[in-house]
Each structure stands twice: as structure tokens, then as C-alpha cells.
Amino acid sequence: MTQPRLRQSTGHEFTRIYALGAARGELVVDNAQLIGPIDSSDEWIRQRTGIVERRRAPKEVTAVDLAVEAGREAIEKSGIRADQIGAVIVATISNPVVTPSVSTLVAERVGAGTAAAYDIEAACAGYTYAIAQADSLVRAGVADYVLVIGAEKLSDFVSPTDRSISFLLGDGAGAAVVGPSDFPGISTSILGSDGSKWGAVGMEGTYTGFRAGDNEWPYMRQDGQTVFRWAVWEMAKVAQRALDAAGVTADDLTAFIPHQANMRIVDEFAKVLKLPASVLIARDIATTGNTSAASIPLAAHRLLSEHPEAAGGLALQIGFGAGLVFGAQVVVLPGNSPRLT
Ligand SMILES: CC(C)(COP(=O)(O)OP(=O)(O)OC[C@H]1O[C@@H](n2cnc3c(N)ncnc32)[C@H](O)[C@@H]1OP(=O)(O)O)[C@@H](O)C(=O)NCCC(=O)NCCS
């Protein structure tokens, strides 16, 4: 008997981001509210990080709630129906349970029916990984439209007495609808990792260690200088690789939207990449804080709200963080002018 030849599908030739959505925690937390237990000052935090205040969600609001709000806005603005979505990918490090995932609940609540749904954990690079996956799913013919969301409620995982990272972190979600396009709207993604720096940022202690009485309840911490140096030296190279892979130069960019980790890192990137003065640089960190997987789509959403003329232009986006992991690609900014939340 001859074995039947398998059918292997290919989908759409090109993809693009149709629209963005955003949800920021409704509480505005300024530096003064955090400095007491970490022996810091408003001046130190502003100078070292560029953060003036961060947005956090109240106790009763979850990462799923933020994801649903952002996802609904992106779907509404995309012009597609929720039931056309074939996959929902949520990038997050703030799911309070190991299982089930955040994404299945989000899919159900946004009306995406029985769409494929899964979470990915690539920390602050999560959104760039999820965009790469959405692009692949649409081009492979697995889904026509993919809802990508970066969603975090990091305030649930910080210790108010930790002075290494807690003051950086905020809560929010950013969403994008990815679908077929007549032109290339998402470039080849540059994705990678460096597990030799596994311990540089992440949770202090484990849940199993806590149960055994070996460590305190796990919370976020980092070796800030290690991450800072790695980001400035290595990530500028990754950003350049993404430009090269896309076949464009810094002069072709309308916007630069890096992960919002620290304003000094953003400034350093701009210098090393020799970005022309005309390139809009996302600086959402000043008032939102570092929202990990949510930070790039939130920053992109704000940039388009403040500069609707950037729609249709090219944006270089790069994420990097715990793992360590990184991801970057060039995208065509969607042609909507989303509202600020
Ligand atoms: C965390 C970070 C803001 C710290 O800034 P920094 O300039 O590297 O600070 P350093 O660790 O060198 O410490 C400098 C001084 O500030 C002090 N300091 C450290 N944390 C402080 C805080 N929260 N408040 C006040 N002072 C602090 C240190 O004790 C040190 O004092 P000294 O000079 O008297 O010894 C910075 O390293 C950073 O942003 N790193 C990258 C973060 C990142 O990208 N994370 C990605 C994953 S989310």
C-alpha cells in the first residue's frame, strides 16, 4: 500500500499589524509612595531610570482583566470580528497560577470562541516573540488572524522592600491584531537567549522552596548592573541585526520602540544606533513604568496617540529581559489613531 502524501498548507504571503489596544493600571503611583521601605528618593529614581510615576492596578483587577480590555480595543479598531481570530497568544510572567493559562480565558472573554490559545513566557521580550509567532501562524496557514497580547500585573510579584527592581515595575496590557497583508508589514524576527545569565533577573526563591521552608515567598529581583550592561552592549547589536534582516537602515525609521526598561538604556540605544533626530522614540516608561511583556505595545499605542502621522511608517521594536532573552523586528505601524487609556 502506498502511503498517502500529506497535505501541508501555506497561508498568506505577507502579514501586518492591523490595530493596537492598551490598558494601563488605573492607579497612579509616584516615586514618593515607594521610597520609604527602600531607602531611596524621588531624585534618585528619576535620574537613574527616568521614571516619574508608574501605573498599577487595584487588588481586584487581574492581568486577565487588563488583557481583555486591551484585546477588545485592538479587535474593535482592526475592523475584523472576534470570531475570525484563529489564535490568541498572551505573553506574560504574571499568571498567578502555573496552570491553566491566561490566554484561554482571554479568548473566551473577547469572543474568540474556540480559537487556539496559549501563553508564552519570554519576560520583557514576550511581545516580540508573540508577534514573531503570529506572523508565522498566518503565513503558515494555521490562522488568518491572531490576537497578540502582552499582559502583566507585576505589582502582585514585587516586594515593597526590594530596592533592585520593585520601583521600576508597573501593571498594564497592550494588544495587537495580526493578519494577512498586501505588503510586508512584519520583518524577519531576530530571537535569541543567553542562559548563562539566567540568574541576573527573575524570582528570588521558589514556590517549592517556600513550601519546604527554605526561602521566603518568591518575589522579583535583579542584578541591575549586569542587566544594564548587557542591554546597552548586546541589545544595540540585536537591534542592528533586525534592521539588516528587514533590509532597512536607521534613516528609514519613523519610530523606535524599545522595551521600556530604563530611560538611560533607551537613550544609549538611540546614540549607538545613530538614530536621526526625525525618528520618534517611545518614552512611555516615564509615566507607566516597566510593564515587561506589555511595555512595547503600550509604548507603541501611546506613540500613535501622540503622533497619528506616524501610522504607516516603519518602527523598530526590541524586547529583552529575564532568561536572558531578546527579540526584535521592524513593523509597519497600524493606520489607526488609538485612544490613550
Ligand atoms: C536598577 C538600576 C536602575 C540601578 O541603577 P544603577 O545606576 O545601575 O545603580 P547601581 O546598582 O550602580 O547603584 C548605584 C548606587 O545607587 C544605590 N542604589 C541602588 N538601588 C537604589 C535604590 N533603589 N534607591 C536608591 N539608591 C539605590 C547603590 O547602593 C549605589 O550606591 P553607592 O554608589 O553609594 O554604592 C539599573 O541598573 C537598571 O535599570 N538596570 C537594568 C534594568 C533592566 O533593564 N531590567 C530588565 C528586566 S525588567
XYZ file of C-alpha atoms and ligand atoms in Angstrom:
389
model
C 0.000 0.000 0.000
C 1.391 3.417 -0.888
C 1.404 5.897 1.907
C -0.713 8.957 1.036
C 1.186 12.163 0.533
C 0.451 14.624 3.345
C -1.101 17.939 2.559
C 1.000 20.786 4.009
C -0.539 24.207 3.814
C 0.926 27.606 3.232
C -1.081 30.652 4.190
C -0.757 34.303 3.320
C 2.399 35.706 1.779
C 2.635 38.811 3.977
C 1.364 39.952 7.367
C 0.901 43.223 9.212
C -0.401 44.634 12.467
C -3.984 45.824 11.916
C -4.526 47.729 15.165
C -3.348 48.149 18.755
C -5.138 48.272 22.091
C -3.995 49.335 25.550
C -4.981 49.134 29.199
C -2.962 50.697 31.986
C -3.498 50.065 35.683
C -5.808 52.815 36.935
C -3.712 53.754 39.994
C -1.005 56.398 39.529
C 1.852 55.542 41.911
C 4.513 58.247 42.170
C 8.041 57.731 43.479
C 7.239 59.296 46.846
C 4.852 56.431 47.626
C 7.601 53.794 47.239
C 10.841 55.296 48.553
C 10.346 54.760 52.306
C 10.917 50.977 52.586
C 13.772 51.001 50.005
C 15.715 53.986 51.389
C 15.580 55.795 48.040
C 14.497 59.212 46.775
C 12.363 60.690 44.016
C 15.505 62.319 42.605
C 17.488 59.016 42.510
C 14.692 57.146 40.736
C 14.165 59.946 38.180
C 17.878 60.302 37.454
C 18.711 56.582 37.267
C 15.587 55.368 35.478
C 13.601 58.313 34.064
C 10.501 57.090 35.924
C 8.325 59.830 37.407
C 5.374 57.599 38.225
C 4.108 54.154 37.274
C 0.616 52.767 36.681
C -0.628 49.925 38.852
C -3.896 48.032 39.069
C -6.009 47.712 42.215
C -6.220 44.406 44.087
C -9.386 43.185 42.369
C -8.088 43.754 38.809
C -6.141 40.843 37.282
C -3.757 40.505 34.338
C -6.653 38.804 32.505
C -8.865 41.884 33.027
C -6.151 44.149 31.622
C -5.552 41.764 28.693
C -9.262 41.626 27.841
C -9.592 45.434 27.861
C -6.576 45.875 25.578
C -7.623 42.971 23.345
C -11.157 44.322 22.871
C -9.836 47.710 21.774
C -7.431 46.147 19.263
C -10.190 43.941 17.784
C -12.638 46.842 17.572
C -10.097 49.054 15.777
C -8.900 46.254 13.466
C -12.227 46.026 11.651
C -12.364 42.238 11.980
C -14.856 40.258 14.044
C -13.665 38.496 17.197
C -14.886 35.171 15.803
C -12.418 35.486 12.899
C -9.487 35.196 15.301
C -7.775 31.843 14.902
C -5.271 32.150 17.746
C -4.794 34.147 20.928
C -1.243 34.400 22.257
C -0.686 36.065 25.627
C 2.882 36.894 26.637
C 3.037 37.210 30.413
C 5.047 36.499 33.532
C 2.193 37.388 35.872
C -0.190 34.465 35.704
C -0.855 33.795 39.404
C -1.367 30.079 38.710
C 1.043 27.725 36.961
C -1.904 26.289 35.014
C -4.336 26.903 33.309
C -3.120 29.655 31.008
C -4.257 33.275 30.878
C -4.954 33.082 27.145
C -7.869 30.621 27.131
C -9.836 32.858 29.482
C -8.926 35.928 27.431
C -10.036 34.178 24.202
C -13.349 33.336 25.792
C -13.904 36.844 27.168
C -13.045 38.697 23.941
C -15.378 36.460 21.936
C -12.718 34.485 20.038
C -14.719 31.285 20.533
C -12.656 28.141 20.259
C -9.523 29.808 18.849
C -6.152 28.259 19.656
C -4.927 29.906 22.851
C -1.639 29.713 24.668
C 0.666 31.764 26.893
C 4.324 32.355 26.272
C 6.910 33.243 28.899
C 9.696 35.266 27.363
C 9.609 38.013 30.011
C 10.172 41.513 28.609
C 10.817 40.050 25.127
C 7.456 38.239 25.215
C 5.593 40.609 22.899
C 8.289 40.425 20.210
C 8.253 36.612 20.441
C 4.451 36.596 20.186
C 4.480 38.902 17.141
C 7.001 36.547 15.501
C 4.741 33.578 16.228
C 1.615 35.366 14.976
C 3.432 36.261 11.758
C 4.446 32.590 11.325
C 0.967 31.214 12.069
C -0.662 33.471 9.478
C 1.974 32.766 6.831
C 1.799 29.026 7.523
C -1.957 28.994 7.083
C -2.712 27.924 10.655
C -4.751 31.053 11.433
C -5.992 34.037 9.425
C -5.972 36.485 12.331
C -4.033 36.301 15.582
C -4.631 38.350 18.709
C -1.303 39.045 20.428
C -1.315 40.459 23.945
C 1.420 41.360 26.417
C -0.258 41.484 29.839
C 1.274 41.993 33.263
C 0.209 42.649 36.817
C 3.710 42.848 38.207
C 2.638 44.612 41.397
C 1.477 41.165 42.597
C 5.068 39.907 42.408
C 7.117 42.747 43.885
C 8.372 43.153 47.406
C 7.951 46.726 48.694
C 11.323 46.362 50.462
C 13.280 45.224 47.389
C 15.430 48.102 46.076
C 16.746 46.264 42.983
C 13.645 46.257 40.755
C 10.328 46.828 42.542
C 10.314 50.588 41.950
C 10.641 50.004 38.195
C 7.579 47.822 37.672
C 4.023 48.681 36.635
C 0.791 46.971 35.517
C -0.821 47.018 32.077
C -1.594 45.217 28.851
C -1.015 46.005 25.192
C -2.615 44.141 22.302
C -2.184 43.795 18.541
C -4.261 42.092 15.854
C -2.022 40.461 13.234
C -3.425 39.339 9.889
C -2.835 38.999 6.124
C -1.415 41.906 4.176
C -0.823 43.066 0.592
C 2.677 44.229 1.568
C 5.348 43.037 4.053
C 4.320 44.547 7.409
C 6.380 42.450 9.840
C 10.055 41.797 9.079
C 12.015 38.642 9.849
C 12.313 38.491 13.643
C 15.638 38.197 15.451
C 15.056 35.999 18.522
C 17.642 34.660 20.957
C 18.716 33.945 24.506
C 21.682 33.869 26.877
C 21.047 31.308 29.607
C 24.496 31.928 31.098
C 22.869 34.993 32.716
C 19.845 33.022 33.944
C 20.212 34.381 37.477
C 20.556 38.069 36.536
C 16.840 38.865 36.798
C 13.828 36.857 37.941
C 12.277 35.391 41.063
C 14.206 35.187 44.320
C 13.380 31.759 45.788
C 10.951 29.123 44.513
C 7.412 28.036 45.399
C 8.692 24.568 46.315
C 11.415 26.147 48.448
C 8.801 28.275 50.197
C 6.675 25.198 50.948
C 9.724 23.426 52.377
C 10.565 26.484 54.481
C 13.849 27.059 52.602
C 13.083 30.553 51.313
C 10.667 33.454 51.725
C 7.671 33.883 49.407
C 9.282 34.371 45.934
C 9.471 37.921 44.602
C 11.150 39.729 41.670
C 14.745 40.874 41.994
C 17.640 41.644 39.658
C 21.324 42.355 39.384
C 20.635 45.738 37.772
C 24.173 46.493 36.605
C 24.575 43.122 34.827
C 21.274 43.600 33.003
C 22.056 47.238 32.242
C 25.474 46.472 30.711
C 24.121 43.522 28.712
C 21.234 45.624 27.421
C 23.389 48.521 26.313
C 26.188 46.457 24.687
C 24.430 43.409 23.299
C 20.948 44.693 22.511
C 22.110 47.538 20.287
C 23.758 44.821 18.145
C 20.489 42.847 18.071
C 18.618 45.995 17.024
C 21.089 46.474 14.170
C 20.650 42.821 13.129
C 16.882 43.378 12.976
C 17.367 46.420 10.717
C 19.705 44.419 8.469
C 17.280 41.469 8.307
C 14.488 43.874 7.337
C 16.671 45.406 4.623
C 16.332 48.932 6.021
C 18.555 51.421 7.848
C 18.014 53.683 10.849
C 17.340 56.520 8.382
C 14.259 54.687 7.090
C 12.613 54.505 10.520
C 9.672 56.586 11.631
C 9.825 55.294 15.206
C 11.981 53.367 17.659
C 10.003 51.421 20.271
C 12.335 49.576 22.648
C 11.285 47.714 25.785
C 10.697 50.342 28.455
C 13.286 49.117 30.986
C 15.135 52.295 31.824
C 15.229 55.701 30.101
C 19.038 55.632 30.180
C 19.033 52.382 28.183
C 16.621 53.932 25.653
C 18.913 56.991 25.283
C 22.003 54.813 24.932
C 20.354 52.744 22.149
C 19.444 55.901 20.258
C 23.088 57.021 20.384
C 24.655 53.678 19.385
C 22.153 53.148 16.546
C 22.771 56.742 15.377
C 19.052 57.375 15.056
C 18.331 60.549 13.087
C 16.585 63.321 15.050
C 13.464 62.723 12.955
C 12.905 59.237 14.480
C 10.217 59.263 17.182
C 11.467 57.487 20.318
C 8.970 55.821 22.663
C 9.413 57.023 26.246
C 6.319 55.605 27.878
C 8.365 54.426 30.875
C 8.276 57.933 32.431
C 4.625 57.612 33.418
C 3.815 53.902 33.012
C 6.925 52.203 34.465
C 8.346 48.913 33.198
C 5.446 46.601 32.352
C 7.567 43.739 30.952
C 5.715 41.971 28.087
C 3.184 44.823 27.893
C 5.710 47.617 27.567
C 6.304 47.649 23.784
C 2.637 47.579 22.677
C 1.737 50.135 25.368
C 4.551 52.404 24.200
C 3.528 51.938 20.551
C -0.090 52.748 21.418
C 0.929 55.974 23.166
C 3.268 56.952 20.343
C 0.464 56.574 17.780
C -1.925 58.514 20.007
C 0.512 61.397 20.288
C 1.763 61.157 16.692
C -1.047 59.833 14.483
C 1.028 60.911 11.471
C 3.427 58.006 12.279
C 0.803 55.482 11.089
C 2.069 53.577 8.084
C 5.712 54.296 8.995
C 8.373 51.770 9.983
C 9.049 51.080 13.671
C 11.949 49.083 15.102
C 10.837 47.259 18.248
C 13.148 45.347 20.574
C 12.407 43.459 23.787
C 14.876 41.962 26.258
C 14.761 40.621 29.790
C 14.739 37.687 32.188
C 16.251 34.496 30.858
C 18.026 36.350 29.463
C 16.047 36.565 26.208
C 15.702 39.030 23.380
C 13.563 39.629 20.307
C 13.417 42.356 17.661
C 11.683 43.117 14.383
C 10.681 46.042 12.178
C 6.933 46.554 11.740
C 4.692 48.888 9.795
C 2.745 50.912 12.338
C -1.018 50.384 12.038
C -3.124 53.078 10.479
C -5.439 53.830 13.355
C -5.127 56.515 15.958
C -5.931 54.711 19.164
C -7.176 56.477 22.249
C -4.941 56.806 25.295
C -6.085 54.907 28.383
C 18.314 49.025 38.566
C 19.054 50.231 38.068
C 18.096 51.403 37.893
C 20.107 50.650 39.106
O 20.810 51.763 38.621
P 22.399 51.756 38.660
O 22.823 53.072 38.156
O 22.899 50.525 37.931
O 22.670 51.638 40.212
P 23.823 50.813 40.941
O 23.363 49.436 41.205
O 25.121 51.021 40.188
O 23.930 51.586 42.302
C 24.421 52.936 42.345
C 24.214 53.464 43.738
O 22.804 53.608 44.000
C 22.446 52.848 45.164
N 21.125 52.272 44.940
C 20.814 51.068 44.357
N 19.478 50.924 44.305
C 18.938 52.032 44.829
C 17.622 52.475 45.029
N 16.555 51.735 44.673
N 17.427 53.707 45.577
C 18.471 54.462 45.950
N 19.764 54.103 45.800
C 19.990 52.904 45.241
C 23.525 51.801 45.321
O 23.633 51.387 46.662
C 24.752 52.561 44.851
O 25.208 53.399 45.904
P 26.794 53.705 46.107
O 27.215 54.415 44.842
O 26.798 54.568 47.310
O 27.436 52.369 46.274
C 19.758 49.955 36.727
O 20.851 49.090 36.945
C 18.871 49.325 35.693
O 17.894 49.914 35.257
N 19.216 48.121 35.219
C 18.568 47.448 34.096
C 17.132 47.135 34.389
C 16.528 46.322 33.309
O 16.688 46.605 32.142
N 15.825 45.281 33.626
C 15.278 44.442 32.593
C 14.461 43.384 33.162
S 12.974 44.050 33.828
